[in-house]
Amino acid sequence: MTVFTLAHLSDPHLPLPPKTGLRHLASKRAFGYLNWRRNRHLIHRRDTLDALIADLQARQPDHIAVTGDLMNIALANEFAPARQWLESVGPADRVSLVPGNHDAYVRSTAHRFAETFPDYISGDDGQPGFPYLRRREGIALIGVSSAVPTAPLRATGRLGPAQRAALETLLQSLSGERAFKVLMIHHPLQSRSRHKRLTDSAELIALLRRHPVDLVLHGHDHVHATIRIETPSGAIPVVGVPSASAMNDSHRPSAAYNLFAISQGNDGWRCEHRIRGFQDSDEIVELRPPEWL
């Protein structure tokens, strides 16, 4: 039985470039910058992120899913370092990316994400955009974008009617295949926070009940999370992960990543979920016993 190992990380929030100051900022970016200077730079640490990536790469996964928020306030000079970091994680054929709200922080640079990472957000047809589809050894990796610029103090996301319609068409085309379908999105499908939610989550959940996938991966909330969306053909596990750079955060878990061992047997697909990360020390460990999803 062949096992495909998929790693999942999110929300690295790479450090702001040196010499960033208020003269570079306006409107929403000023709030984000002050938040970074006040406390986020103490929580989101590059040394923590580098250690986590080294541990992940030592597991030699077949593929890596990155569910957004590479940046903080999407300054023009944040994009090149983010590209350099992502290339250090892995080449575009082994890393699939979707953007987060911090990657589309303001309208003036929202277009830069697609320009910077076209090969990481392209399907097998070579065309960048959302939704995209990548097939890897029986695994169908589907990327969608919930990243939209928002007003200050809001971090909501949205797919919108056009992207949802395209996703429905894509999932319909996969319905006859024996593929393990993984949907990657930044925002969770359910949220208690009105100002951080996916605003068209009800429409997306209804779509997934019509055309189920086997696994949904997200970030955004910086916590461990597993819920299940009930469908006529069974429950879909929806799995979140803490920030890949977080340490000493009194409100949320320290940095971690997910590992999924996906295999196909005579009775269908099986998926084992493991979590590795920091817990009460500088050492990366298995955070809980493996779980079958």
Short mmCIF file of C-alpha atoms in Angstrom, two decimals:
data_model
loop_
_atom_site.label_atom_id
_atom_site.label_comp_id
_atom_site.label_asym_id
_atom_site.label_seq_id
_atom_site.Cartn_x
_atom_site.Cartn_y
_atom_site.Cartn_z
CA MET A 1 0.00 0.00 0.00
CA THR A 2 1.59 3.27 -1.14
CA VAL A 3 1.49 6.09 1.41
CA PHE A 4 1.48 9.73 0.32
CA THR A 5 2.67 12.12 3.03
CA LEU A 6 1.24 15.63 2.96
CA ALA A 7 2.60 18.30 5.31
CA HIS A 8 0.57 21.38 6.18
CA LEU A 9 1.76 24.66 7.67
CA SER A 10 0.31 28.14 7.79
CA ASP A 11 0.69 31.75 8.90
CA PRO A 12 4.49 32.11 9.04
CA HIS A 13 4.16 35.92 9.25
CA LEU A 14 7.71 36.60 8.13
CA PRO A 15 9.40 39.59 9.83
CA LEU A 16 8.90 43.04 8.40
CA PRO A 17 11.86 44.32 6.36
CA PRO A 18 14.42 46.45 8.22
CA LYS A 19 13.90 50.20 8.25
CA THR A 20 10.14 49.93 7.90
CA GLY A 21 8.62 53.00 9.51
CA LEU A 22 5.43 54.98 9.67
CA ARG A 23 6.47 57.01 6.61
CA HIS A 24 5.84 53.84 4.53
CA LEU A 25 2.34 53.42 5.89
CA ALA A 26 -1.17 54.70 5.51
CA SER A 27 -4.61 53.74 6.76
CA LYS A 28 -4.87 50.05 7.68
CA ARG A 29 -1.14 49.41 7.37
CA ALA A 30 -0.46 51.85 10.23
CA PHE A 31 -2.63 49.74 12.56
CA GLY A 32 -0.89 46.54 11.43
CA TYR A 33 2.57 48.03 11.81
CA LEU A 34 1.87 49.31 15.32
CA ASN A 35 0.48 45.91 16.26
CA TRP A 36 3.64 44.26 14.93
CA ARG A 37 5.92 46.66 16.82
CA ARG A 38 3.90 46.38 20.02
CA ASN A 39 3.76 42.58 20.39
CA ARG A 40 3.61 40.48 17.22
CA HIS A 41 7.35 40.70 16.54
CA LEU A 42 7.93 39.07 19.93
CA ILE A 43 5.57 36.20 19.10
CA HIS A 44 6.33 35.51 15.43
CA ARG A 45 9.99 34.57 15.44
CA ARG A 46 12.15 33.63 12.49
CA ASP A 47 14.26 31.22 14.54
CA THR A 48 11.12 29.36 15.56
CA LEU A 49 9.97 29.17 11.94
CA ASP A 50 13.36 27.97 10.71
CA ALA A 51 13.47 25.20 13.32
CA LEU A 52 9.97 24.07 12.42
CA ILE A 53 10.75 23.96 8.70
CA ALA A 54 13.94 21.99 9.34
CA ASP A 55 11.96 19.41 11.32
CA LEU A 56 9.30 19.24 8.60
CA GLN A 57 11.85 18.75 5.85
CA ALA A 58 13.50 15.98 7.87
CA ARG A 59 10.18 14.05 7.62
CA GLN A 60 10.60 14.16 3.79
CA PRO A 61 6.94 14.69 2.93
CA ASP A 62 5.82 14.08 -0.63
CA HIS A 63 4.12 17.46 -0.75
CA ILE A 64 3.68 20.58 1.39
CA ALA A 65 0.54 22.74 1.65
CA VAL A 66 1.00 26.34 2.84
CA THR A 67 -2.30 28.04 3.67
CA GLY A 68 -1.36 31.70 3.64
CA ASP A 69 -0.24 34.73 5.60
CA LEU A 70 3.39 34.68 4.55
CA MET A 71 3.50 38.43 5.17
CA ASN A 72 2.27 40.95 7.71
CA ILE A 73 1.03 44.11 5.99
CA ALA A 74 1.83 43.35 2.34
CA LEU A 75 4.36 46.12 1.81
CA ALA A 76 5.90 46.07 -1.65
CA ASN A 77 9.25 45.07 -0.17
CA GLU A 78 7.79 42.12 1.79
CA PHE A 79 7.11 40.07 -1.34
CA ALA A 80 10.66 39.26 -2.51
CA PRO A 81 11.80 37.97 0.92
CA ALA A 82 8.59 35.92 1.12
CA ARG A 83 9.37 34.38 -2.26
CA GLN A 84 12.91 33.58 -1.16
CA TRP A 85 11.62 31.94 2.02
CA LEU A 86 9.07 29.83 0.15
CA GLU A 87 11.72 28.59 -2.25
CA SER A 88 13.72 27.43 0.79
CA VAL A 89 10.70 25.38 1.90
CA GLY A 90 10.51 23.57 -1.42
CA PRO A 91 10.19 23.92 -5.20
CA ALA A 92 6.87 24.88 -6.74
CA ASP A 93 6.08 21.35 -7.93
CA ARG A 94 6.25 20.10 -4.30
CA VAL A 95 4.69 23.08 -2.51
CA SER A 96 1.12 24.31 -3.02
CA LEU A 97 0.20 27.78 -1.77
CA VAL A 98 -2.94 29.81 -1.12
CA PRO A 99 -2.95 33.42 0.13
CA GLY A 100 -4.12 34.74 3.47
CA ASN A 101 -5.69 38.05 4.40
CA HIS A 102 -2.30 39.51 5.38
CA ASP A 103 -1.03 38.71 1.87
CA ALA A 104 -3.83 40.87 0.43
CA TYR A 105 -3.79 43.40 3.23
CA VAL A 106 -4.55 46.49 1.12
CA ARG A 107 -5.81 47.03 -2.41
CA SER A 108 -2.65 48.76 -3.63
CA THR A 109 -0.54 45.58 -3.40
CA ALA A 110 -3.22 42.86 -3.52
CA HIS A 111 -2.14 42.00 -7.09
CA ARG A 112 1.47 41.38 -6.04
CA PHE A 113 0.79 37.94 -4.57
CA ALA A 114 -0.12 36.36 -7.90
CA GLU A 115 2.78 38.16 -9.59
CA THR A 116 5.28 36.91 -6.98
CA PHE A 117 4.16 33.28 -6.64
CA PRO A 118 2.64 32.27 -10.02
CA ASP A 119 4.25 28.82 -10.12
CA TYR A 120 3.15 28.03 -6.54
CA ILE A 121 -0.50 28.86 -7.32
CA SER A 122 -0.73 27.17 -10.75
CA GLY A 123 -2.59 24.00 -11.54
CA ASP A 124 -1.29 21.21 -13.73
CA ASP A 125 -2.34 23.32 -16.71
CA GLY A 126 0.36 25.85 -15.79
CA GLN A 127 -2.13 28.69 -15.38
CA PRO A 128 -1.97 30.62 -12.08
CA GLY A 129 -5.26 31.46 -10.41
CA PHE A 130 -8.02 30.12 -8.23
CA PRO A 131 -9.30 27.54 -7.97
CA TYR A 132 -6.39 25.45 -9.22
CA LEU A 133 -5.96 21.68 -9.37
CA ARG A 134 -2.81 19.62 -8.94
CA ARG A 135 -2.77 15.83 -9.16
CA ARG A 136 -0.08 14.01 -7.20
CA GLU A 137 -0.14 10.18 -7.02
CA GLY A 138 -3.89 9.91 -6.66
CA ILE A 139 -4.17 13.05 -4.53
CA ALA A 140 -6.12 16.00 -5.95
CA LEU A 141 -4.86 19.23 -4.38
CA ILE A 142 -7.29 22.11 -4.85
CA GLY A 143 -6.35 25.67 -3.93
CA VAL A 144 -8.83 28.51 -3.45
CA SER A 145 -8.31 32.11 -2.33
CA SER A 146 -10.29 33.67 0.51
CA ALA A 147 -7.88 36.62 0.67
CA VAL A 148 -9.51 40.00 0.06
CA PRO A 149 -8.50 43.49 1.25
CA THR A 150 -10.65 44.61 4.18
CA ALA A 151 -11.25 47.68 6.30
CA PRO A 152 -9.06 48.38 9.36
CA LEU A 153 -9.60 46.00 12.31
CA ARG A 154 -11.25 43.41 10.07
CA ALA A 155 -9.77 40.15 8.78
CA THR A 156 -12.68 38.55 6.98
CA GLY A 157 -12.36 36.46 3.85
CA ARG A 158 -14.51 35.65 0.86
CA LEU A 159 -14.47 33.37 -2.17
CA GLY A 160 -17.20 35.14 -4.10
CA PRO A 161 -19.74 33.76 -6.62
CA ALA A 162 -17.34 33.41 -9.55
CA GLN A 163 -14.75 31.39 -7.62
CA ARG A 164 -17.42 29.23 -5.98
CA ALA A 165 -18.95 28.48 -9.39
CA ALA A 166 -15.54 27.53 -10.78
CA LEU A 167 -14.87 25.34 -7.74
CA GLU A 168 -18.19 23.56 -8.21
CA THR A 169 -17.37 22.86 -11.84
CA LEU A 170 -13.94 21.55 -10.84
CA LEU A 171 -15.35 19.25 -8.14
CA GLN A 172 -17.99 17.97 -10.53
CA SER A 173 -15.24 17.03 -12.97
CA LEU A 174 -13.51 15.01 -10.24
CA SER A 175 -16.62 13.17 -9.09
CA GLY A 176 -15.94 10.12 -11.22
CA GLU A 177 -12.28 9.78 -10.22
CA ARG A 178 -10.86 7.70 -7.37
CA ALA A 179 -8.90 10.65 -6.05
CA PHE A 180 -8.36 11.82 -2.47
CA LYS A 181 -9.47 15.44 -2.71
CA VAL A 182 -7.79 18.06 -0.49
CA LEU A 183 -9.15 21.62 -0.42
CA MET A 184 -6.74 24.34 0.74
CA ILE A 185 -8.11 27.66 2.01
CA HIS A 186 -6.84 30.28 4.45
CA HIS A 187 -9.98 31.04 6.48
CA PRO A 188 -11.73 28.35 8.55
CA LEU A 189 -15.17 27.19 7.43
CA GLN A 190 -16.65 28.01 10.82
CA SER A 191 -15.70 30.93 13.07
CA ARG A 192 -17.04 32.53 16.24
CA SER A 193 -15.48 35.85 15.32
CA ARG A 194 -17.57 38.04 13.04
CA HIS A 195 -14.63 40.25 12.07
CA LYS A 196 -12.39 37.26 11.14
CA ARG A 197 -14.87 34.90 9.49
CA LEU A 198 -15.28 33.62 5.96
CA THR A 199 -18.30 35.66 4.95
CA ASP A 200 -19.61 33.14 2.41
CA SER A 201 -18.86 30.06 4.49
CA ALA A 202 -22.51 28.93 4.37
CA GLU A 203 -22.40 28.90 0.58
CA LEU A 204 -19.09 27.01 0.55
CA ILE A 205 -20.33 24.40 3.03
CA ALA A 206 -23.48 23.90 0.96
CA LEU A 207 -21.28 23.42 -2.12
CA LEU A 208 -19.14 20.83 -0.31
CA ARG A 209 -22.25 18.95 0.78
CA ARG A 210 -23.21 18.66 -2.90
CA HIS A 211 -19.67 17.81 -4.04
CA PRO A 212 -17.65 16.52 -1.07
CA VAL A 213 -13.89 16.56 -0.69
CA ASP A 214 -11.93 14.27 1.62
CA LEU A 215 -10.03 16.88 3.63
CA VAL A 216 -10.03 20.67 4.09
CA LEU A 217 -6.90 22.47 5.34
CA HIS A 218 -6.82 26.04 6.67
CA GLY A 219 -4.95 28.47 8.91
CA HIS A 220 -5.90 32.00 10.04
CA ASP A 221 -6.94 31.34 13.66
CA HIS A 222 -3.44 30.22 14.80
CA VAL A 223 -4.87 27.26 16.75
CA HIS A 224 -5.19 23.49 16.46
CA ALA A 225 -8.65 22.82 15.10
CA THR A 226 -10.56 19.84 13.73
CA ILE A 227 -14.24 19.97 12.89
CA ARG A 228 -16.34 17.80 10.59
CA ILE A 229 -18.80 18.90 7.97
CA GLU A 230 -21.57 16.34 7.54
CA THR A 231 -22.51 15.41 3.98
CA PRO A 232 -24.79 12.71 2.50
CA SER A 233 -21.70 10.62 1.74
CA GLY A 234 -19.94 11.08 5.09
CA ALA A 235 -18.15 13.67 7.21
CA ILE A 236 -15.42 15.94 5.83
CA PRO A 237 -12.60 16.67 8.31
CA VAL A 238 -11.62 20.35 8.36
CA VAL A 239 -8.21 20.82 9.99
CA GLY A 240 -6.46 24.01 11.08
CA VAL A 241 -2.96 24.60 12.42
CA PRO A 242 -1.20 27.20 14.60
CA SER A 243 1.10 29.83 13.17
CA ALA A 244 4.36 28.27 11.96
CA SER A 245 6.40 31.01 13.68
CA ALA A 246 4.54 31.50 16.98
CA MET A 247 6.31 31.26 20.34
CA ASN A 248 5.48 32.67 23.77
CA ASP A 249 1.94 33.57 22.76
CA SER A 250 -0.15 33.64 25.92
CA HIS A 251 -3.38 33.26 23.94
CA ARG A 252 -2.58 30.62 21.31
CA PRO A 253 -0.45 27.47 20.85
CA SER A 254 3.18 27.59 19.80
CA ALA A 255 4.31 26.75 16.28
CA ALA A 256 3.28 23.42 14.81
CA TYR A 257 2.55 21.66 11.54
CA ASN A 258 0.30 18.83 10.41
CA LEU A 259 1.35 15.58 8.73
CA PHE A 260 -1.15 13.44 6.86
CA ALA A 261 -0.34 9.89 5.74
CA ILE A 262 -2.81 9.13 2.95
CA SER A 263 -3.22 5.65 1.51
CA GLN A 264 -5.72 3.69 -0.53
CA GLY A 265 -6.81 0.18 0.29
CA ASN A 266 -9.52 -2.18 -0.86
CA ASP A 267 -12.02 -0.39 1.39
CA GLY A 268 -11.18 3.11 0.13
CA TRP A 269 -8.96 5.94 1.29
CA ARG A 270 -7.40 6.21 4.74
CA CYS A 271 -5.81 9.31 6.28
CA GLU A 272 -3.71 9.33 9.44
CA HIS A 273 -3.17 12.72 11.09
CA ARG A 274 -0.13 13.60 13.19
CA ILE A 275 0.96 16.93 14.65
CA ARG A 276 4.51 18.03 15.36
CA GLY A 277 5.44 21.25 17.10
CA PHE A 278 6.75 23.06 20.15
CA GLN A 279 5.38 22.34 23.60
CA ASP A 280 6.87 23.69 26.83
CA SER A 281 10.43 23.62 25.46
CA ASP A 282 12.64 24.49 22.50
CA GLU A 283 12.30 20.92 21.22
CA ILE A 284 9.86 19.89 18.49
CA VAL A 285 7.86 16.81 19.47
CA GLU A 286 4.79 14.81 18.53
CA LEU A 287 2.01 16.76 20.21
CA ARG A 288 -0.60 13.99 20.37
CA PRO A 289 -1.06 10.37 19.32
CA PRO A 290 -1.80 9.80 15.62
CA GLU A 291 -5.48 9.97 14.71
CA TRP A 292 -7.40 8.44 11.82
CA LEU A 293 -9.57 11.06 10.13
#
